[in-house]
PDB file of C-alpha atoms and ligand atoms in Angstrom:
ATOM      1  CA  MET V   4       0.281  -0.424  -0.574  1.00 87.00           C
ATOM      2  CA  GLU V   5       2.263   2.151   1.125  1.00 87.00           C
ATOM      3  CA  ASN V   6       4.366   1.895  -2.925  1.00 93.00           C
ATOM      4  CA  PHE V   7       1.319   2.849  -4.281  1.00 93.00           C
ATOM      5  CA  ARG V   8       0.410   5.819  -2.302  1.00 89.00           C
ATOM      6  CA  TRP V   9       4.348   6.370  -3.046  1.00 90.00           C
ATOM      7  CA  SER V  10       3.547   5.972  -6.949  1.00 91.00           C
ATOM      8  CA  PHE V  11       0.758   7.183  -7.254  1.00 89.00           C
ATOM      9  CA  GLY V  12       1.265  10.974  -6.229  1.00 87.00           C
ATOM     10  CA  ILE V  13       4.901  10.591  -7.975  1.00 87.00           C
ATOM     11  CA  LEU V  14       2.972   9.709 -11.140  1.00 88.00           C
ATOM     12  CA  PHE V  15      -0.045  11.985 -10.380  1.00 86.00           C
ATOM     13  CA  SER V  16       2.310  15.057  -9.102  1.00 86.00           C
ATOM     14  CA  ARG V  17       4.464  14.816 -12.428  1.00 89.00           C
ATOM     15  CA  LEU V  18       2.748  14.075 -15.756  1.00 89.00           C
ATOM     16  CA  VAL V  19       1.984  15.622 -18.891  1.00 90.00           C
ATOM     17  CA  ARG V  20      -0.692  16.297 -20.739  1.00 90.00           C
ATOM     18  CA  LEU V  21       0.484  16.236 -24.159  1.00 92.00           C
ATOM     19  CA  GLU V  22      -2.639  18.640 -26.195  1.00 91.00           C
ATOM     20  CA  SER V  23      -1.163  17.642 -29.242  1.00 93.00           C
ATOM     21  CA  MET V  24      -1.263  13.672 -29.207  1.00 93.00           C
ATOM     22  CA  ASP V  25      -4.925  13.628 -27.961  1.00 93.00           C
ATOM     23  CA  GLY V  26      -4.478  14.385 -24.298  1.00 92.00           C
ATOM     24  CA  LYS V  27      -2.175  11.514 -23.572  1.00 92.00           C
ATOM     25  CA  VAL V  28      -0.042  11.395 -21.042  1.00 91.00           C
ATOM     26  CA  ALA V  29       3.217  11.330 -20.352  1.00 92.00           C
ATOM     27  CA  LEU V  30       6.519  11.365 -17.985  1.00 92.00           C
ATOM     28  CA  VAL V  31       8.964  13.956 -19.257  1.00 92.00           C
ATOM     29  CA  PRO V  32      11.866  13.503 -17.275  1.00 89.00           C
ATOM     30  CA  TRP V  33      14.082  16.867 -17.642  1.00 90.00           C
ATOM     31  CA  ALA V  34      10.028  18.034 -17.626  1.00 90.00           C
ATOM     32  CA  ASP V  35       8.852  17.201 -13.901  1.00 89.00           C
ATOM     33  CA  MET V  36      12.145  19.290 -12.844  1.00 92.00           C
ATOM     34  CA  LEU V  37       9.231  22.930 -13.459  1.00 94.00           C
ATOM     35  CA  ASN V  38       7.628  24.574 -10.113  1.00 95.00           C
ATOM     36  CA  HIS V  39       4.381  26.449 -10.707  1.00 94.00           C
ATOM     37  CA  SER V  40       4.111  30.502 -11.529  1.00 93.00           C
ATOM     38  CA  PRO V  41      -0.339  30.905 -11.573  1.00 90.00           C
ATOM     39  CA  GLU V  42       1.522  33.975 -13.529  1.00 89.00           C
ATOM     40  CA  VAL V  43       2.622  31.910 -15.899  1.00 92.00           C
ATOM     41  CA  ASP V  44       1.377  30.636 -19.251  1.00 90.00           C
ATOM     42  CA  ALA V  45       4.629  28.448 -20.615  1.00 91.00           C
ATOM     43  CA  PHE V  46       3.754  25.213 -21.920  1.00 89.00           C
ATOM     44  CA  LEU V  47       5.182  21.195 -22.637  1.00 93.00           C
ATOM     45  CA  ASP V  48       4.059  19.632 -26.081  1.00 94.00           C
ATOM     46  CA  TYR V  49       5.212  17.348 -28.828  1.00 94.00           C
ATOM     47  CA  ASP V  50       6.678  18.284 -31.362  1.00 94.00           C
ATOM     48  CA  LYS V  51       6.154  15.811 -34.513  1.00 92.00           C
ATOM     49  CA  SER V  52       9.238  17.638 -36.445  1.00 93.00           C
ATOM     50  CA  SER V  53      11.609  17.082 -33.704  1.00 93.00           C
ATOM     51  CA  GLN V  54      10.061  13.939 -32.223  1.00 92.00           C
ATOM     52  CA  GLY V  55      10.754  15.660 -28.949  1.00 92.00           C
ATOM     53  CA  ILE V  56       8.945  17.559 -26.039  1.00 94.00           C
ATOM     54  CA  VAL V  57       9.651  20.933 -26.942  1.00 94.00           C
ATOM     55  CA  PHE V  58       8.963  23.706 -23.547  1.00 94.00           C
ATOM     56  CA  THR V  59       7.221  26.733 -25.059  1.00 93.00           C
ATOM     57  CA  THR V  60       7.594  29.539 -22.615  1.00 94.00           C
ATOM     58  CA  ASP V  61       6.059  33.521 -23.033  1.00 93.00           C
ATOM     59  CA  ARG V  62       8.460  35.092 -22.169  1.00 92.00           C
ATOM     60  CA  SER V  63      12.493  35.050 -21.773  1.00 93.00           C
ATOM     61  CA  TYR V  64      15.207  34.494 -19.361  1.00 92.00           C
ATOM     62  CA  GLN V  65      17.941  35.282 -18.195  1.00 95.00           C
ATOM     63  CA  PRO V  66      20.705  32.985 -17.766  1.00 95.00           C
ATOM     64  CA  GLY V  67      20.769  31.256 -13.908  1.00 95.00           C
ATOM     65  CA  GLU V  68      16.646  32.159 -12.886  1.00 95.00           C
ATOM     66  CA  GLN V  69      14.360  30.866 -12.874  1.00 95.00           C
ATOM     67  CA  VAL V  70      11.844  28.841 -15.024  1.00 94.00           C
ATOM     68  CA  PHE V  71       8.080  28.148 -15.149  1.00 94.00           C
ATOM     69  CA  ILE V  72       5.222  26.486 -16.117  1.00 93.00           C
ATOM     70  CA  SER V  73       1.341  26.276 -15.344  1.00 91.00           C
ATOM     71  CA  TYR V  74      -0.061  23.329 -14.204  1.00 91.00           C
ATOM     72  CA  GLY V  75      -3.307  25.487 -14.918  1.00 89.00           C
ATOM     73  CA  LYS V  76      -5.874  27.225 -13.766  1.00 92.00           C
ATOM     74  CA  LYS V  77      -6.334  25.943  -9.940  1.00 94.00           C
ATOM     75  CA  SER V  78      -7.568  27.051  -6.280  1.00 96.00           C
ATOM     76  CA  SER V  79      -5.393  26.543  -3.557  1.00 96.00           C
ATOM     77  CA  GLY V  80      -7.090  23.853  -2.443  1.00 96.00           C
ATOM     78  CA  GLU V  81      -6.174  21.900  -5.860  1.00 95.00           C
ATOM     79  CA  LEU V  82      -3.257  22.324  -6.175  1.00 95.00           C
ATOM     80  CA  LEU V  83      -2.768  21.393  -2.623  1.00 95.00           C
ATOM     81  CA  LEU V  84      -4.907  18.028  -3.634  1.00 92.00           C
ATOM     82  CA  SER V  85      -2.861  16.571  -6.436  1.00 89.00           C
ATOM     83  CA  TYR V  86       0.891  18.599  -5.515  1.00 91.00           C
ATOM     84  CA  GLY V  87       1.459  18.434  -1.844  1.00 92.00           C
ATOM     85  CA  PHE V  88       1.533  22.882  -1.997  1.00 95.00           C
ATOM     86  CA  VAL V  89      -0.351  25.945  -0.801  1.00 96.00           C
ATOM     87  CA  PRO V  90       1.020  29.318  -3.036  1.00 94.00           C
ATOM     88  CA  LYS V  91       1.262  31.734  -0.511  1.00 92.00           C
ATOM     89  CA  GLU V  92      -1.907  34.076   0.922  1.00 90.00           C
ATOM     90  CA  GLY V  93      -2.839  36.050  -2.121  1.00 89.00           C
ATOM     91  CA  THR V  94      -1.073  34.711  -4.591  1.00 91.00           C
ATOM     92  CA  ASN V  95      -3.207  32.674  -6.043  1.00 94.00           C
ATOM     93  CA  PRO V  96      -5.960  34.681  -8.737  1.00 93.00           C
ATOM     94  CA  ASN V  97      -7.329  30.557  -9.764  1.00 94.00           C
ATOM     95  CA  ASP V  98      -7.945  30.883  -6.281  1.00 96.00           C
ATOM     96  CA  SER V  99     -11.777  29.617  -5.223  1.00 96.00           C
ATOM     97  CA  VAL V 100     -12.822  28.652  -2.178  1.00 96.00           C
ATOM     98  CA  GLU V 101     -16.874  26.459  -2.523  1.00 96.00           C
ATOM     99  CA  PHE V 102     -19.062  27.977  -0.827  1.00 96.00           C
ATOM    100  CA  LEU V 103     -22.473  26.075   0.593  1.00 96.00           C
ATOM    101  CA  VAL V 104     -25.423  27.330   0.186  1.00 97.00           C
ATOM    102  CA  SER V 105     -28.753  25.251   0.668  1.00 97.00           C
ATOM    103  CA  LEU V 106     -32.428  25.484   1.045  1.00 97.00           C
ATOM    104  CA  ASN V 107     -34.074  26.821   4.320  1.00 96.00           C
ATOM    105  CA  LYS V 108     -36.412  23.979   5.527  1.00 95.00           C
ATOM    106  CA  SER V 109     -39.163  26.155   6.857  1.00 96.00           C
ATOM    107  CA  ASP V 110     -39.376  27.959   4.108  1.00 97.00           C
ATOM    108  CA  GLU V 111     -43.264  26.774   3.233  1.00 96.00           C
ATOM    109  CA  CYS V 112     -42.175  26.339  -0.447  1.00 97.00           C
ATOM    110  CA  TYR V 113     -39.701  24.619   0.691  1.00 98.00           C
ATOM    111  CA  LYS V 114     -41.113  21.270  -1.530  1.00 97.00           C
ATOM    112  CA  GLU V 115     -41.295  23.176  -4.705  1.00 97.00           C
ATOM    113  CA  LYS V 116     -38.533  24.598  -3.812  1.00 98.00           C
ATOM    114  CA  LEU V 117     -36.241  20.899  -3.767  1.00 98.00           C
ATOM    115  CA  GLN V 118     -39.179  19.130  -6.398  1.00 97.00           C
ATOM    116  CA  ALA V 119     -37.849  22.715  -9.025  1.00 97.00           C
ATOM    117  CA  LEU V 120     -33.980  21.933  -7.906  1.00 97.00           C
ATOM    118  CA  LYS V 121     -34.808  17.535  -7.829  1.00 97.00           C
ATOM    119  CA  LYS V 122     -35.634  18.398 -11.052  1.00 95.00           C
ATOM    120  CA  HIS V 123     -31.798  19.837 -12.872  1.00 94.00           C
ATOM    121  CA  GLY V 124     -29.636  17.411 -10.992  1.00 95.00           C
ATOM    122  CA  LEU V 125     -29.828  19.971  -8.008  1.00 97.00           C
ATOM    123  CA  SER V 126     -30.701  19.837  -4.505  1.00 96.00           C
ATOM    124  CA  GLU V 127     -30.810  21.064  -1.023  1.00 97.00           C
ATOM    125  CA  SER V 128     -27.345  21.547  -0.476  1.00 97.00           C
ATOM    126  CA  GLU V 129     -25.352  22.705  -3.033  1.00 97.00           C
ATOM    127  CA  SER V 130     -21.589  24.188  -3.630  1.00 96.00           C
ATOM    128  CA  PHE V 131     -20.470  26.549  -6.463  1.00 95.00           C
ATOM    129  CA  PRO V 132     -17.351  28.856  -5.624  1.00 95.00           C
ATOM    130  CA  LEU V 133     -16.697  32.019  -4.296  1.00 96.00           C
ATOM    131  CA  ARG V 134     -13.328  33.847  -5.705  1.00 94.00           C
ATOM    132  CA  VAL V 135     -11.789  37.068  -4.989  1.00 90.00           C
ATOM    133  CA  THR V 136     -13.313  38.948  -7.948  1.00 89.00           C
ATOM    134  CA  GLY V 137     -16.926  37.253  -7.812  1.00 91.00           C
ATOM    135  CA  TRP V 138     -19.892  34.967  -7.703  1.00 93.00           C
ATOM    136  CA  PRO V 139     -21.218  32.918 -10.493  1.00 93.00           C
ATOM    137  CA  VAL V 140     -24.786  33.623 -12.155  1.00 93.00           C
ATOM    138  CA  GLU V 141     -25.099  30.690 -10.355  1.00 94.00           C
ATOM    139  CA  LEU V 142     -25.055  30.742  -7.353  1.00 96.00           C
ATOM    140  CA  MET V 143     -26.721  34.479  -7.189  1.00 95.00           C
ATOM    141  CA  ALA V 144     -30.342  31.631  -9.333  1.00 96.00           C
ATOM    142  CA  TYR V 145     -29.276  29.494  -6.141  1.00 97.00           C
ATOM    143  CA  ALA V 146     -29.981  32.799  -4.190  1.00 97.00           C
ATOM    144  CA  PHE V 147     -33.049  33.756  -5.230  1.00 97.00           C
ATOM    145  CA  LEU V 148     -34.723  31.010  -5.372  1.00 97.00           C
ATOM    146  CA  VAL V 149     -34.123  30.457  -1.399  1.00 98.00           C
ATOM    147  CA  VAL V 150     -35.168  34.338  -0.380  1.00 98.00           C
ATOM    148  CA  SER V 151     -38.100  34.485  -3.225  1.00 97.00           C
ATOM    149  CA  PRO V 152     -41.575  34.637  -2.089  1.00 97.00           C
ATOM    150  CA  PRO V 153     -45.811  32.324  -3.100  1.00 97.00           C
ATOM    151  CA  GLU V 154     -46.226  34.481  -5.136  1.00 97.00           C
ATOM    152  CA  MET V 155     -43.277  33.269  -7.643  1.00 97.00           C
ATOM    153  CA  ILE V 156     -43.928  29.845  -7.453  1.00 97.00           C
ATOM    154  CA  GLN V 157     -44.036  29.612 -11.598  1.00 96.00           C
ATOM    155  CA  ARG V 158     -40.778  31.358 -10.983  1.00 95.00           C
ATOM    156  CA  PHE V 159     -38.813  28.659  -9.187  1.00 96.00           C
ATOM    157  CA  GLU V 160     -38.122  27.109 -12.310  1.00 94.00           C
ATOM    158  CA  GLU V 161     -36.595  28.577 -14.199  1.00 93.00           C
ATOM    159  CA  MET V 162     -34.728  29.952 -11.285  1.00 95.00           C
ATOM    160  CA  ALA V 163     -33.709  26.527 -11.021  1.00 95.00           C
ATOM    161  CA  VAL V 164     -32.639  25.527 -14.286  1.00 93.00           C
ATOM    162  CA  ALA V 165     -30.419  28.843 -14.250  1.00 93.00           C
ATOM    163  CA  ALA V 166     -28.824  28.009 -11.118  1.00 95.00           C
ATOM    164  CA  SER V 167     -28.082  24.530 -12.493  1.00 93.00           C
ATOM    165  CA  ASN V 168     -26.727  26.063 -15.323  1.00 80.00           C
ATOM    166  CA  LYS V 169     -22.490  25.818 -14.053  1.00 56.00           C
ATOM    167  CA  GLY V 170     -20.244  26.278 -16.659  1.00 48.00           C
ATOM    168  CA  SER V 171     -22.115  27.241 -19.137  1.00 57.00           C
ATOM    169  CA  SER V 172     -22.795  31.030 -20.255  1.00 59.00           C
ATOM    170  CA  LYS V 173     -26.360  31.819 -19.766  1.00 64.00           C
ATOM    171  CA  PRO V 174     -27.518  35.309 -19.076  1.00 66.00           C
ATOM    172  CA  ALA V 175     -27.522  36.284 -15.689  1.00 72.00           C
ATOM    173  CA  LEU V 176     -31.258  35.903 -13.905  1.00 83.00           C
ATOM    174  CA  ASN V 177     -32.834  40.030 -13.142  1.00 87.00           C
ATOM    175  CA  TYR V 178     -35.337  39.897 -10.036  1.00 92.00           C
ATOM    176  CA  PRO V 179     -34.941  43.987  -8.803  1.00 92.00           C
ATOM    177  CA  GLU V 180     -37.064  43.334  -6.506  1.00 93.00           C
ATOM    178  CA  LEU V 181     -34.765  39.634  -5.126  1.00 96.00           C
ATOM    179  CA  ASP V 182     -31.903  41.117  -4.993  1.00 95.00           C
ATOM    180  CA  GLU V 183     -31.617  43.554  -1.464  1.00 96.00           C
ATOM    181  CA  GLN V 184     -33.076  39.579  -0.007  1.00 97.00           C
ATOM    182  CA  ALA V 185     -30.702  37.380  -2.627  1.00 97.00           C
ATOM    183  CA  LEU V 186     -27.584  38.906  -1.368  1.00 97.00           C
ATOM    184  CA  GLN V 187     -28.648  39.442   2.403  1.00 98.00           C
ATOM    185  CA  PHE V 188     -28.767  35.529   2.221  1.00 98.00           C
ATOM    186  CA  ILE V 189     -25.493  34.751   0.730  1.00 98.00           C
ATOM    187  CA  LEU V 190     -24.455  37.542   3.195  1.00 98.00           C
ATOM    188  CA  ASP V 191     -25.184  35.171   5.635  1.00 98.00           C
ATOM    189  CA  CYS V 192     -24.348  32.134   4.471  1.00 97.00           C
ATOM    190  CA  CYS V 193     -20.757  34.095   3.981  1.00 97.00           C
ATOM    191  CA  GLU V 194     -20.515  35.406   7.702  1.00 98.00           C
ATOM    192  CA  SER V 195     -21.652  32.059   9.293  1.00 97.00           C
ATOM    193  CA  SER V 196     -19.255  30.677   6.433  1.00 97.00           C
ATOM    194  CA  ILE V 197     -15.715  32.426   8.213  1.00 97.00           C
ATOM    195  CA  LYS V 198     -16.785  31.932  11.506  1.00 97.00           C
ATOM    196  CA  LYS V 199     -15.789  28.145  11.247  1.00 96.00           C
ATOM    197  CA  TYR V 200     -13.075  29.145   9.233  1.00 96.00           C
ATOM    198  CA  THR V 201     -11.472  31.308  12.599  1.00 96.00           C
ATOM    199  CA  LYS V 202     -12.467  28.538  14.410  1.00 95.00           C
ATOM    200  CA  TYR V 203     -10.773  26.123  13.391  1.00 93.00           C
ATOM    201  CA  LEU V 204      -7.376  27.984  13.078  1.00 93.00           C
ATOM    202  CA  GLU V 205      -8.497  28.813  16.589  1.00 91.00           C
ATOM    203  CA  GLY V 206      -8.316  25.587  17.200  1.00 87.00           C
ATOM    204  CA  ALA V 207      -5.472  24.609  15.185  1.00 74.00           C
ATOM    205  CA  LYS V 208      -3.383  26.848  17.159  1.00 70.00           C
ATOM    206  CA  GLY V 209      -3.624  25.314  19.918  1.00 63.00           C
ATOM    207  CA  SER V 210      -4.510  21.791  18.955  1.00 61.00           C
ATOM    208  CA  ALA V 211      -1.522  19.143  21.436  1.00 59.00           C
ATOM    209  CA  GLU V 212       0.383  16.464  19.487  1.00 60.00           C
ATOM    210  CA  VAL V 213       0.947  12.890  20.193  1.00 63.00           C
ATOM    211  CA  SER V 214       3.458  11.591  18.143  1.00 63.00           C
ATOM    212  CA  ILE V 215       5.106   8.278  17.726  1.00 68.00           C
ATOM    213  CA  ASN V 216       8.731   9.065  16.301  1.00 81.00           C
ATOM    214  CA  THR V 217      10.153  12.613  14.767  1.00 85.00           C
ATOM    215  CA  LYS V 218       9.276  11.914  11.429  1.00 83.00           C
ATOM    216  CA  GLN V 219       5.247  11.151  12.129  1.00 84.00           C
ATOM    217  CA  ALA V 220       5.600  14.236  14.386  1.00 86.00           C
ATOM    218  CA  ASN V 221       7.279  16.135  11.469  1.00 88.00           C
ATOM    219  CA  ARG V 222       4.729  15.394   8.771  1.00 86.00           C
ATOM    220  CA  THR V 223       1.811  16.229  10.973  1.00 87.00           C
ATOM    221  CA  LEU V 224       3.391  19.239  11.607  1.00 90.00           C
ATOM    222  CA  LEU V 225       4.115  20.176   7.643  1.00 92.00           C
ATOM    223  CA  LEU V 226       0.220  18.536   7.519  1.00 91.00           C
ATOM    224  CA  LYS V 227      -1.329  21.004  10.146  1.00 92.00           C
ATOM    225  CA  GLN V 228       0.323  23.718   8.591  1.00 94.00           C
ATOM    226  CA  LEU V 229      -0.194  23.494   4.800  1.00 95.00           C
ATOM    227  CA  ALA V 230      -4.605  22.939   6.344  1.00 95.00           C
ATOM    228  CA  ARG V 231      -4.263  25.606   8.275  1.00 95.00           C
ATOM    229  CA  ASP V 232      -1.952  27.570   4.698  1.00 95.00           C
ATOM    230  CA  LEU V 233      -5.667  26.329   2.943  1.00 97.00           C
ATOM    231  CA  CYS V 234      -7.953  27.841   5.005  1.00 96.00           C
ATOM    232  CA  ILE V 235      -5.934  30.829   5.950  1.00 96.00           C
ATOM    233  CA  SER V 236      -6.381  32.036   2.366  1.00 96.00           C
ATOM    234  CA  GLU V 237     -10.144  29.987   1.985  1.00 97.00           C
ATOM    235  CA  ARG V 238     -10.931  33.154   4.611  1.00 97.00           C
ATOM    236  CA  ARG V 239      -9.475  35.642   3.517  1.00 96.00           C
ATOM    237  CA  ILE V 240     -11.854  35.138  -0.472  1.00 97.00           C
ATOM    238  CA  LEU V 241     -14.943  34.890   2.212  1.00 97.00           C
ATOM    239  CA  TYR V 242     -13.790  38.351   3.515  1.00 97.00           C
ATOM    240  CA  ARG V 243     -13.014  40.010   0.832  1.00 96.00           C
ATOM    241  CA  SER V 244     -17.290  38.672  -0.810  1.00 96.00           C
ATOM    242  CA  GLN V 245     -18.196  39.693   3.154  1.00 97.00           C
ATOM    243  CA  TYR V 246     -17.227  43.660   2.059  1.00 97.00           C
ATOM    244  CA  ILE V 247     -18.383  43.176  -1.416  1.00 96.00           C
ATOM    245  CA  LEU V 248     -21.588  42.338   0.173  1.00 97.00           C
ATOM    246  CA  ARG V 249     -21.437  44.747   2.568  1.00 97.00           C
ATOM    247  CA  ARG V 250     -20.617  47.396   0.668  1.00 96.00           C
ATOM    248  CA  ARG V 251     -23.505  46.329  -2.312  1.00 95.00           C
ATOM    249  CA  LEU V 252     -25.831  45.858   0.536  1.00 96.00           C
ATOM    250  CA  ARG V 253     -25.530  49.219   2.501  1.00 96.00           C
ATOM    251  CA  ASP V 254     -25.116  51.538  -1.409  1.00 94.00           C
ATOM    252  CA  MET V 255     -28.971  49.937  -2.558  1.00 91.00           C
ATOM    253  CA  ARG V 256     -30.054  50.759   0.998  1.00 90.00           C
ATOM    254  CA  ALA V 257     -29.093  54.261   0.278  1.00 88.00           C
ATOM    255  CA  GLY V 258     -30.348  54.269  -3.035  1.00 75.00           C
ATOM    256  CA  GLY V 259     -33.857  53.334  -1.406  1.00 68.00           C
ATOM    257  CA  GLU V 260     -33.959  55.219   0.941  1.00 63.00           C
ATOM    258  CA  LEU V 261     -32.387  58.831  -1.411  1.00 65.00           C
ATOM    259  CA  LYS V 262     -35.694  56.884  -3.036  1.00 67.00           C
ATOM    260  CA  ALA V 263     -38.313  57.534  -0.393  1.00 65.00           C
ATOM    261  CA  LEU V 264     -37.495  60.591   0.119  1.00 65.00           C
ATOM    262  CA  SER V 265     -37.424  62.615  -2.447  1.00 70.00           C
ATOM    263  CA  LEU V 266     -40.744  61.098  -3.125  1.00 66.00           C
ATOM    264  CA  PHE V 267     -41.763  62.414   0.903  1.00 64.00           C
ATOM    265  CA  ASN V 268     -40.200  65.785  -0.201  1.00 69.00           C
ATOM    266  CA  GLY V 269     -42.709  65.530  -3.993  1.00 68.00           C
ATOM    267  CA  LEU V 270     -45.829  65.320  -2.011  1.00 63.00           C
ATOM    268  CA  ARG V 271     -45.092  67.408   1.129  1.00 66.00           C
ATOM    269  CA  LYS V 272     -44.565  70.197  -1.783  1.00 67.00           C
ATOM    270  CA  LEU V 273     -47.789  68.912  -3.945  1.00 62.00           C
ATOM    271  CA  PHE V 274     -49.194  69.125  -0.151  1.00 63.00           C
ATOM    272  CA  LYS V 275     -48.457  72.348   0.352  1.00 62.00           C
TER     273      LYS V 275
HETATM  274  C1  SAM T  19       7.117  18.975 -10.755  1.00 97.32           C
HETATM  275  S1  SAM T  19       7.577  18.268  -8.972  1.00 97.32           S
HETATM  276  C2  SAM T  19       8.324  19.899  -9.940  1.00 97.32           C
HETATM  277  C3  SAM T  19       9.479  19.918  -9.679  1.00 97.32           C
HETATM  278  C4  SAM T  19       9.754  19.371  -8.327  1.00 97.32           C
HETATM  279  N1  SAM T  19      10.310  20.839  -7.508  1.00 97.32           N
HETATM  280  C5  SAM T  19      11.262  18.685  -7.511  1.00 97.32           C
HETATM  281  O1  SAM T  19      12.305  18.743  -7.338  1.00 97.32           O
HETATM  282  O2  SAM T  19      11.041  18.092  -7.691  1.00 97.32           O
HETATM  283  C6  SAM T  19       6.015  19.160  -8.648  1.00 97.32           C
HETATM  284  C7  SAM T  19       6.255  19.523  -7.151  1.00 97.32           C
HETATM  285  O3  SAM T  19       7.580  20.594  -7.105  1.00 97.32           O
HETATM  286  C8  SAM T  19       6.423  21.162  -5.903  1.00 97.32           C
HETATM  287  N2  SAM T  19       5.859  22.324  -6.954  1.00 97.32           N
HETATM  288  C9  SAM T  19       5.948  22.694  -7.513  1.00 97.32           C
HETATM  289  N3  SAM T  19       5.421  23.917  -7.795  1.00 97.32           N
HETATM  290  C10 SAM T  19       5.567  24.973  -6.593  1.00 97.32           C
HETATM  291  C11 SAM T  19       5.313  25.800  -6.070  1.00 97.32           C
HETATM  292  N4  SAM T  19       5.553  26.993  -7.092  1.00 97.32           N
HETATM  293  N5  SAM T  19       5.609  26.213  -5.357  1.00 97.32           N
HETATM  294  C12 SAM T  19       5.909  24.871  -4.072  1.00 97.32           C
HETATM  295  N6  SAM T  19       6.276  23.822  -4.195  1.00 97.32           N
HETATM  296  C13 SAM T  19       6.048  23.725  -6.180  1.00 97.32           C
HETATM  297  C14 SAM T  19       5.264  20.628  -5.085  1.00 97.32           C
HETATM  298  O4  SAM T  19       5.947  19.362  -4.078  1.00 97.32           O
HETATM  299  C15 SAM T  19       5.266  19.608  -6.367  1.00 97.32           C
HETATM  300  O5  SAM T  19       4.190  18.141  -6.257  1.00 97.32           O
END
């Protein structure tokens, strides 16, 4: 089992996918020395004319400078699982956190909403990727469904369709009357998620080690550090989303108050 684990780790952290050979995978001895950087667009591929593997960089390098390759647009969690490292906090533009949202069990339309979701391959709890740059339209569609009132029952299905549309680029749903509630729902989930991350990080700080030998103790320490690094990176995305959501809601509410005030002033003038 130990040998299998070792081989599996070596293979999957070092294999190269060759696009021009229909995505065939290969182990390329010199190429497996290349480390990952999300900022480069360099790639490896099979070259028919030279019958070898060619490395193409996106810029020139000085002698002695480290040359990087991209392992793909991967989140820090994916990089940890596939390659055993977590990029330094804030350096991975492709980072994302799996954001869990659920239907409210006490919703009077719980059954109807769940039915609409199930019809389109979704369930009462779903996760969507949250990035520093924002959230997907599918998450917004799910949030619309969660907060929509019984009068909108006819719309449940189109909301579920839009929420299930993972990855493709259909236009976002537009329900201005539900915007504020949907954003508040996402903010609430975001804040509860932040609390869980913080609780984990505070707990992880003080946990005592029980180890059989030094090698095992070092390995446990390394794994814990990687888990901490990943949590810190993911919590950073949640903090950023929390900031954006709070600002949007504040602007929305201020806009609403302004409208009400000008309406009130208009009425006052009318009755003067
Ligand atoms: C294909 S090898 C790259 C060469 C490797 N550094 C070596 O010495 O053999 C992939 C492994 O390199 C390490 N690695 C690659 N890029 C890294 C990075 N940006 N930061 C930390 N470790 C990285 C990870 O351990 C990963 O599993």
